Structure formats: structure tokens, C-alpha cells
Coordinates of C-alpha atoms in Angstrom, one line a residue:
X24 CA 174.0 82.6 78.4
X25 CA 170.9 82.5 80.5
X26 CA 170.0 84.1 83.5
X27 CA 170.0 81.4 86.0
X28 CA 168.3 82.4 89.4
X29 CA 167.9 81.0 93.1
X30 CA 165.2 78.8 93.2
X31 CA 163.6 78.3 96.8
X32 CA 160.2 76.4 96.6
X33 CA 159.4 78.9 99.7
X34 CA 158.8 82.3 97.8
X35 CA 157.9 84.7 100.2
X36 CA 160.8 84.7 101.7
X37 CA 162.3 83.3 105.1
X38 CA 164.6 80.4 103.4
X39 CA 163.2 76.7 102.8
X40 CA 160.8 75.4 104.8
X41 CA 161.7 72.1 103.8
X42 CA 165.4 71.7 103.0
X43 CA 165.0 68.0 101.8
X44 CA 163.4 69.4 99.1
X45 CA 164.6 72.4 97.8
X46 CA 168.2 72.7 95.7
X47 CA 169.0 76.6 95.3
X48 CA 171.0 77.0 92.0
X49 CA 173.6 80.1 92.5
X50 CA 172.3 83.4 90.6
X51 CA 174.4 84.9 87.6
X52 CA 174.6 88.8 87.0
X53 CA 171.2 90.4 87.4
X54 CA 172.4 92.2 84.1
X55 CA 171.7 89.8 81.2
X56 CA 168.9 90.3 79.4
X57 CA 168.2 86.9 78.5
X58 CA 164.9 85.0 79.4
X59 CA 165.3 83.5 82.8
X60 CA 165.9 79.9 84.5
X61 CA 165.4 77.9 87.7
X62 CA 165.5 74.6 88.8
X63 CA 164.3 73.4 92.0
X64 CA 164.5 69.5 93.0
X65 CA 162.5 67.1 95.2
X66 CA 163.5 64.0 96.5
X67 CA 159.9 61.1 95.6
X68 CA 158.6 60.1 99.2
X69 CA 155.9 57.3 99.7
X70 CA 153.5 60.1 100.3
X71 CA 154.0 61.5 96.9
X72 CA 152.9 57.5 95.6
X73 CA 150.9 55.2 94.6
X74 CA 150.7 51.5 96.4
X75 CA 152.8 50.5 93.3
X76 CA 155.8 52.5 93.9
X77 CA 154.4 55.4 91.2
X78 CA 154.9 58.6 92.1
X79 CA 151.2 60.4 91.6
X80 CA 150.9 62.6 88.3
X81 CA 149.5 65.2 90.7
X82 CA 152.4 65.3 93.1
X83 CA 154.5 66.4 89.7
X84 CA 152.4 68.5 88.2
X85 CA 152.5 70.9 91.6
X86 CA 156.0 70.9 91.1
X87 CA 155.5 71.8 87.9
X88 CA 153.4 74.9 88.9
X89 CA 155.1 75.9 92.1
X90 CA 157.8 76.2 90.1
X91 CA 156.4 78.2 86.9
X92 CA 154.4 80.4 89.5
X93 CA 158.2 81.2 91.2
X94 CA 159.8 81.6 88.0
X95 CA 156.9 84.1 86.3
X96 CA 156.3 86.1 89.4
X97 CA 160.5 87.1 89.7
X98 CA 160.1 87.9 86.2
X99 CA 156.9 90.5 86.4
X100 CA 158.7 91.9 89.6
X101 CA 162.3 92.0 88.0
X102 CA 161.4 95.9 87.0
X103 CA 160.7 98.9 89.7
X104 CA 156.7 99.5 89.5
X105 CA 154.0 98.2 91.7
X106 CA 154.1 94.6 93.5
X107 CA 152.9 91.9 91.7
X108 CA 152.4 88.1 91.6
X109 CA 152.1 85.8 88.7
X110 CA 148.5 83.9 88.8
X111 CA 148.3 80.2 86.5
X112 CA 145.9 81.0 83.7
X113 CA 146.6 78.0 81.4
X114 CA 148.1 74.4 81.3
X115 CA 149.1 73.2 77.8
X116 CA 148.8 69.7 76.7
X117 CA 150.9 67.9 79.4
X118 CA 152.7 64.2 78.5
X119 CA 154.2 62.1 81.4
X120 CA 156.6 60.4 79.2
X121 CA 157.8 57.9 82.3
X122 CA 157.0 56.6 85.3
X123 CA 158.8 58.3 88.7
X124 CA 159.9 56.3 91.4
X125 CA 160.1 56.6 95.3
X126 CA 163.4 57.2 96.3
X127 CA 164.4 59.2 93.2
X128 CA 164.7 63.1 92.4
X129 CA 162.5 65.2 90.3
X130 CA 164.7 67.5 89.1
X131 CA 162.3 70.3 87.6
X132 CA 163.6 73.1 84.9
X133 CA 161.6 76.0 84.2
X134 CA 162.3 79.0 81.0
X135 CA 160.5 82.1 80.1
X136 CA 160.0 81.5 76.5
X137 CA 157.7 84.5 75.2
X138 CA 155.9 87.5 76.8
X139 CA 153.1 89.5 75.9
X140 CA 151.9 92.6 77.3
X141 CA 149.8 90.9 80.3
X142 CA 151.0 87.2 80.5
X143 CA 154.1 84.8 80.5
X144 CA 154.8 81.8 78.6
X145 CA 156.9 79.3 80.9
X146 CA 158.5 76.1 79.4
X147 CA 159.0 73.2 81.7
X148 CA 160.9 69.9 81.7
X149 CA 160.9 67.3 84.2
X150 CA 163.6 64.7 84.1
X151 CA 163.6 62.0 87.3
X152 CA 167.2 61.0 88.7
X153 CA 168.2 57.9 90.4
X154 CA 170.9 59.3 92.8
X155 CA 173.0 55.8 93.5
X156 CA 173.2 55.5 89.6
X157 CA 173.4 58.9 88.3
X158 CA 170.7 58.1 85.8
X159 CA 168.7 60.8 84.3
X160 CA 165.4 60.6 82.2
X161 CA 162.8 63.0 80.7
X162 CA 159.7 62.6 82.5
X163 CA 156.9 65.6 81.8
X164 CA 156.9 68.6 79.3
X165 CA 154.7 71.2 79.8
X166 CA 154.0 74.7 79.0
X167 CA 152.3 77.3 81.3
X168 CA 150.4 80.9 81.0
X169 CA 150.4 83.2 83.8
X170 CA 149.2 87.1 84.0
X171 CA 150.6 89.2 87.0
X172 CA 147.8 90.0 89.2
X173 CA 148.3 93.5 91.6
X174 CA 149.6 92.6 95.1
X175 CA 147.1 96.0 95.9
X176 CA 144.2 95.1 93.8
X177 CA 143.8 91.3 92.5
X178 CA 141.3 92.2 89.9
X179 CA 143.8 94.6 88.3
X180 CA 146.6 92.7 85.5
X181 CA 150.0 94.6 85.2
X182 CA 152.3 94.7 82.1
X183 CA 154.8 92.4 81.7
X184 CA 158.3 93.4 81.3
X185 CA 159.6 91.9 77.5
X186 CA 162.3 89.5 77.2
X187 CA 165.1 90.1 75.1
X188 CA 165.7 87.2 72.6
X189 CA 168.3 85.5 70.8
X190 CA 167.3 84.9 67.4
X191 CA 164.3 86.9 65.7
X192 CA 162.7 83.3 65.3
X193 CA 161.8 83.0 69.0
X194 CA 159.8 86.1 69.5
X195 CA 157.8 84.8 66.0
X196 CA 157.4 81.6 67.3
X197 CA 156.4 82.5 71.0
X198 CA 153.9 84.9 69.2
X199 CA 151.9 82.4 67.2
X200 CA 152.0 80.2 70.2
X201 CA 150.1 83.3 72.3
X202 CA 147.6 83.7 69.6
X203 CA 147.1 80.3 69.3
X204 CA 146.3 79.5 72.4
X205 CA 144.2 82.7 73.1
X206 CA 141.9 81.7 70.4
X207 CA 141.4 78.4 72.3
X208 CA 141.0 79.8 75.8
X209 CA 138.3 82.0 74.1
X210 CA 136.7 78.7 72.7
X211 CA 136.2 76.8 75.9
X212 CA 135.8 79.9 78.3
X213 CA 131.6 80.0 77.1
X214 CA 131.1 76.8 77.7
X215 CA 128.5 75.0 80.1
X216 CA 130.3 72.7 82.3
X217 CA 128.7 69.1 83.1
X218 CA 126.6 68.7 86.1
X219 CA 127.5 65.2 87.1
X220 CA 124.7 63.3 88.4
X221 CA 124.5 60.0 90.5
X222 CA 123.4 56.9 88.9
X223 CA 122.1 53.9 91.3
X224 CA 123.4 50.3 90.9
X225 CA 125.1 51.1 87.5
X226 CA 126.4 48.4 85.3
X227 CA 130.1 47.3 85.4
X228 CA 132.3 49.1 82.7
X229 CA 129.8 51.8 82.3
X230 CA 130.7 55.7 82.3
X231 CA 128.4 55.8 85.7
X232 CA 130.2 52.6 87.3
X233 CA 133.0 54.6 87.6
X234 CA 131.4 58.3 87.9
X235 CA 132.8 59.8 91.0
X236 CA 132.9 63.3 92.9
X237 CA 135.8 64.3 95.5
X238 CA 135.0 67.4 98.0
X239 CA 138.0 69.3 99.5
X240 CA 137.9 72.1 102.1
X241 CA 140.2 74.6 100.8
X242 CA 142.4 75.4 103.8
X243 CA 145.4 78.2 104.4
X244 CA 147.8 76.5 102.7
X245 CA 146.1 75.8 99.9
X246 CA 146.5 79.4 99.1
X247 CA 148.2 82.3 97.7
X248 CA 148.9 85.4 99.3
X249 CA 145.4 86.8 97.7
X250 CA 143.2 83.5 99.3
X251 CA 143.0 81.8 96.2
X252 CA 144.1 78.7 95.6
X253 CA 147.3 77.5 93.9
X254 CA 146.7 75.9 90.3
X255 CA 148.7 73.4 91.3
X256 CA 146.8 72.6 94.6
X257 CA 144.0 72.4 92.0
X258 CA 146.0 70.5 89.5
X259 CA 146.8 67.8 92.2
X260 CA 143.3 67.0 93.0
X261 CA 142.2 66.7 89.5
X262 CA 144.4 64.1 89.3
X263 CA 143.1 62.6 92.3
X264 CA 139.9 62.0 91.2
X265 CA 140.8 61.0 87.7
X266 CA 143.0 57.9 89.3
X267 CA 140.3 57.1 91.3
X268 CA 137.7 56.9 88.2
X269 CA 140.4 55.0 85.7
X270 CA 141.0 52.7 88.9
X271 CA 137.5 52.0 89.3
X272 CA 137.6 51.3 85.6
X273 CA 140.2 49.2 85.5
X274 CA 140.7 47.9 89.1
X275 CA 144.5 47.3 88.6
X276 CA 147.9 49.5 88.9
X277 CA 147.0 52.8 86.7
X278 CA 149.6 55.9 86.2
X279 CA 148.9 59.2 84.3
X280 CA 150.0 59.1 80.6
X281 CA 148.8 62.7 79.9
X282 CA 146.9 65.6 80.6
X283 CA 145.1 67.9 78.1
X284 CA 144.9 71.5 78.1
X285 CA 143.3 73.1 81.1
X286 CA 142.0 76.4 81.0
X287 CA 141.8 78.3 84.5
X288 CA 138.1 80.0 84.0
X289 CA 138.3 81.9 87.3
X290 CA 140.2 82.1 90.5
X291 CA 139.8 79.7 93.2
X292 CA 135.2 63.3 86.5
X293 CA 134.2 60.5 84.7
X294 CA 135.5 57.7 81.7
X295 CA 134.9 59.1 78.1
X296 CA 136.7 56.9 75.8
X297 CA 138.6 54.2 76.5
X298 CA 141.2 52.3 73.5
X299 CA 142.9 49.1 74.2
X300 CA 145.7 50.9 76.3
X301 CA 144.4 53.7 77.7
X302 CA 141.1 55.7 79.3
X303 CA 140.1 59.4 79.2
X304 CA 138.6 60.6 81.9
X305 CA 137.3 64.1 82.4
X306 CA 137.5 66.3 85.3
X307 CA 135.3 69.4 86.0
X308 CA 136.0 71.7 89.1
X309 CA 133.1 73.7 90.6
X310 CA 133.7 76.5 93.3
X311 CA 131.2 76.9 96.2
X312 CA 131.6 80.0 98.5
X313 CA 130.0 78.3 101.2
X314 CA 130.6 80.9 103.7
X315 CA 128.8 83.4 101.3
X316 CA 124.9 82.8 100.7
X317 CA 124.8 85.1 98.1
X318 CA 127.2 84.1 95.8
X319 CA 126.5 80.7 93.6
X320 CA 128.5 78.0 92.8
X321 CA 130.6 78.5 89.8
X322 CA 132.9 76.6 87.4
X323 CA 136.4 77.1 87.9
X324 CA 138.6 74.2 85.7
X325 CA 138.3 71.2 83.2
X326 CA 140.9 69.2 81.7
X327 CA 140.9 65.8 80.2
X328 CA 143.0 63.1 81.8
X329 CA 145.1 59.6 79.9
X330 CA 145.5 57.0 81.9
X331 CA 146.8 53.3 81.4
X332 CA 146.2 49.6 83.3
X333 CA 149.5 48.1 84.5
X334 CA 150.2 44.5 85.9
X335 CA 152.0 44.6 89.3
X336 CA 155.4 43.8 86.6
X337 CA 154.8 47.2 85.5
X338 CA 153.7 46.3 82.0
X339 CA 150.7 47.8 80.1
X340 CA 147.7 46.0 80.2
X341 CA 144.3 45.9 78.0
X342 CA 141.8 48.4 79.8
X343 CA 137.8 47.3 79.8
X344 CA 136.0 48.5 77.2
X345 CA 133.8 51.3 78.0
X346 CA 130.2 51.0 77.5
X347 CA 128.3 54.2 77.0
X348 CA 124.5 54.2 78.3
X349 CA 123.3 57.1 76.4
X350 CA 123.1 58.9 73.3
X351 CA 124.8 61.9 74.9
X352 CA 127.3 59.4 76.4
X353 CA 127.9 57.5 73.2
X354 CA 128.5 61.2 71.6
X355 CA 131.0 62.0 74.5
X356 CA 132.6 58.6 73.3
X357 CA 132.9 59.6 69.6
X358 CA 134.9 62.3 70.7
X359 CA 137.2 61.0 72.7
X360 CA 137.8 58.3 70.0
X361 CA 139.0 61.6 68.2
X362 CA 141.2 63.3 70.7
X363 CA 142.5 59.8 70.9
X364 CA 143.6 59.6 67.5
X365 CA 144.7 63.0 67.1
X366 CA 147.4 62.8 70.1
X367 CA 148.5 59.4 68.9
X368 CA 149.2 61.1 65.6
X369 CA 151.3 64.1 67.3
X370 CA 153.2 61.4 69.0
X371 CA 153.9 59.2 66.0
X372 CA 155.1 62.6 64.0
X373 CA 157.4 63.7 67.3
X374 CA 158.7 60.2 66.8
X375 CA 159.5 60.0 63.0
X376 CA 163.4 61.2 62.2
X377 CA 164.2 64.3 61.4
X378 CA 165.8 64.1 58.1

């Protein structure tokens, strides 16, 4: 079996801060050497939604973090040596496969599926439950990197402690997934990011009508015990701004559909493409120590956002087409249009029998 452990959203310790939304699952024998699980689960408020009902995509993919960071951070502590804690370095490809309500339960389930000498691979599923029914459904999938950053010295990674798997095939598996993923974090981590710049009086259904910029103060509890921010703190207000660009777009009920890959570049927003159902919209996060002269603002995160149009019935609607200005818009375009058809591809294969 698997070693299931207590899952407390508060992990420094003191019990739950908020007992409406933590379930602690009892702990099994320290003793198995299996990789390790948690679940934690959150009753939806109206805080955590939309005007529709819709509970925001960043309000689960914080869960979603929260709990990888818990889950990774027992695991690189779970052998005597020096204090640790496990720091988001990577978000893979994340799909909201449904809508979540107010009123019902994210029940989120974490695994360690590989390890590597200095990071964590942590598997994810989200499923939403309607407590007066009973009714269960898969909502997000999502797989998560972390390397365990010195509690003494945050500049310092520590080993990871190995796993012990089941079946040969696992460790092979888990290792082509590290390597593949390494090889695109080293891709993307030497690239510029945008500089978005203000257009005045832009033209309906253009990529600068919708352009827009969100400040946030980082404050105390926005942060980990080294001052930096959570990735899902960071997570959350990418998602932010992305509603507010594919609402501007659209100016109707939108919800996430996905999220591509997002590379954490260091510690610490506009339409691309649009199809008939659905918008990209990219968000870039820049870091500005403003209570430090000397140091200069710096990039920190980018990801790639899906969103659709839907009616106040809930059904999908046709989203504006998007009219690029320039030549260096129309090129952004292009590639979006492929992203686009490459994900719809991966989700007509995942949907094709198995024979």
C-alpha cells in the first residue's frame, strides 16, 4: 500500500487555522517505503467565485500547490540531515476538465511519483464533490517540480531522499519525464520576457483592447518561511489577470479551460490566439524590489492561459475573433494557432479507446 499521511493545510505546525477547510487523513506506519500521499479538502465559498457561481481557476490551482509544497517538503525532511523546505520550480501542462461550484468540496489528492537527486515530481488530482448528492467528478490534473531549498541557507539545494517503487517501469518512466522536462525548462529559462506596453484608444477585439497589467503588494502571508512568495500565491494572480483580459475579450461568463506549462525562473497578459471556443492569453510576471534601489526588476514567471465564453446557461459560446495589429502580433497569432492544434490533438488521442 501507500503511505498515507496527515494533511493539515497549516504546515508549520500549531493545528489548522481554518478548520472549515482542512480534512486530516489518519497516518499509516512511518515504515513503508512506498511513495507518499495526502489529501486535504476545502469546502467552494463565494469568495473563491466568479459572479456566475464558478469557482476561480486560481483559487484551485493554490490548492493545488499548497498541497504539493506540503506533500514534497515531508518527503525531503522524512530522513535525519539538515532542515529543509520544498520550493515550486515547475507547473506542467494543467487541464480544468470541469467547472467547480460554490457550495461543493474540492477534494485535492497529491503522490510522489519520481525523485531525482535535487527535485520531486508530485502528481495531483482534483475531483469536486457535491456533499447532499455524494457526487464525485475529476476536475484538474497536474504535475509539479520542487527542489528542497536549506532552511539555513536558501541559495543551497539538498538531496532528495529516493523513493522506493513498485514496478521497475515507474522509476523508467518518472526518469524520461525529468529529462524531459529539464530540457524544456533549459529552453525557456534564456528567454527575454515581453515588456507590455500601453496602447491608447485601441480598437475593439484587438490584442491591445484587452492588454492589461495587475500590481500586487506582496505582503506576509503571501510568503514562505524564507520571504518569498508561494507559487501558488503567484499562480492565483496569473489567473487573475488572464480572466480579466479573456473577459474584456469576450465580455460574457468566462472559466479556465487550461493552463500551460509554467516555469518558475527565480524566487519571488494579453490575447494571442483566439479559435471559435476558446482564447489564449499570456501572462508574464516581473519582480520589482522596490525597497532595494540597487537591484532591477527582473522576470520571475510565464505561462499561457485557455479560456472559454459561456452564456449565463452555462453553455459554450463563440469567442470574438482576435485581430492582431502587427506583424509581431500576427506572428504571436501563428503560434498560438499551433499550441492550439497541438493540445486539441493530445485531447482527441487521451479520448480515443484503448484497444
Amino acid at each position: 500500500g501507500r503511505l498515507r499521511q496527515g494533511n493539515c493545510l497549516n504546515p508549520g505546525g500549531g493545528g489548522c487555522s481554518e478548520p472549515r477547510s482542512c480534512h486530516c487523513t489518519p497516518a499509516s506506519s512511518p515504515d513503508v517505503e512506498t511513495p507518499s500521499t495526502i489529501q486535504i479538502c476545502q469546502i467552494m465559498q463565494p469568495d473563491d467565485a466568479n459572479v456566475a457561481g464558478n469557482v476561480h481557476g486560481g483559487t484551485i490551482l493554490k490548492m493545488i500547490e499548497e498541497a504539493g509544497a506540503i506533500i514534497g517538503t515531508r518527503h525531503c525532511n522524512s530522513q535525519n540531515g539538515e532542515r529543509c523546505v520544498a520550493a515550486l520550480a515547475r507547473v506542467q501542462c494543467t487541464d480544468f476538465l470541469s467547472p467547480m461550484c460554490i457550495g461543493e468540496v474540492a477534494n485535492v489528492s497529491t503522490e510522489i511519483t519520481y525523485t531525482s537527486k535535487h527535485s520531486v515530481e508530485v502528481q495531483v488530482n482534483v475531483f469536486s464533490e457535491n456533499i447532499f448528492t455524494g457526487t464525485k467528478k475529476l476536475t484538474n490534473k497536474a504535475t509539479l517540480w520542487y527542489v528542497p531549498l536549506s532552511l539555513k541557507n536558501v541559495d543551497k539545494v539538498l538531496k532528495v531522499p529516493p523513493v522506493v517503487y513498485s514496478r521497475q517501469e515507474q522509476e523508467e518512466e518518472g526518469r524520461k519525464r525529468y529529462k524531459d522536462q529539464k530540457l524544456e525548462r533549459m529552453e525557456t529559462k534564456w528567454r527575454n520576457g515581453d515588456i507590455v506596453q500601453p496602447v491608447l484608444n485601441p480598437e475593439p477585439n484587438t490584442v491591445s483592447y484587452s492588454q492589461s497589467s495587475l500590481i500586487h503588494l506582496v505582503g506576509p502571508s503571501d510568503c514562505t518561511l524564507h520571504g518569498f512568495v508561494h507559487g501558488g500565491v503567484t499562480m492565483k494572480l496569473m489567473d487573475k489577470i488572464a480572466g480579466i483580459v479573456a473577459a474584456r475579450h469576450c465580455k460574457t461568463n468566462i472559466i479556465t479551460a487550461s493552463m500551460d506549462t509554467i516555469n518558475f525562473h527565480d524566487k519571488i497578459r494579453k490575447v494571442t490566439f483566439t479559435s471559435n471556443k476558446s482564447m489564449e492569453i499570456k501572462v508574464l510576471v516581473d519582480a520589482d524590489p522596490i525597497e532595494d534601489s540597487s537591484q532591477k526588476r527582473y522576470w520571475a514567471a510565464s505561462a499561457f492561459f485557455t479560456y472559454v465564453s459561456l452564456s449565463q446557461e452555462g453553455r459554450s459560446l463563440p469567442v470574438p475573433h482576435l485581430v492582431p495589429e502587427t506583424e509581431d502580433k500576427k506572428k504571436r497569432f501563428e503560434e498560438g494557432k499551433g499550441r492550439y492544434l497541438q493540445m486539441k490533438a493530445k485531447q482527441q488521442g487521451r479520448a480515443e479507446p484503448q484497444p
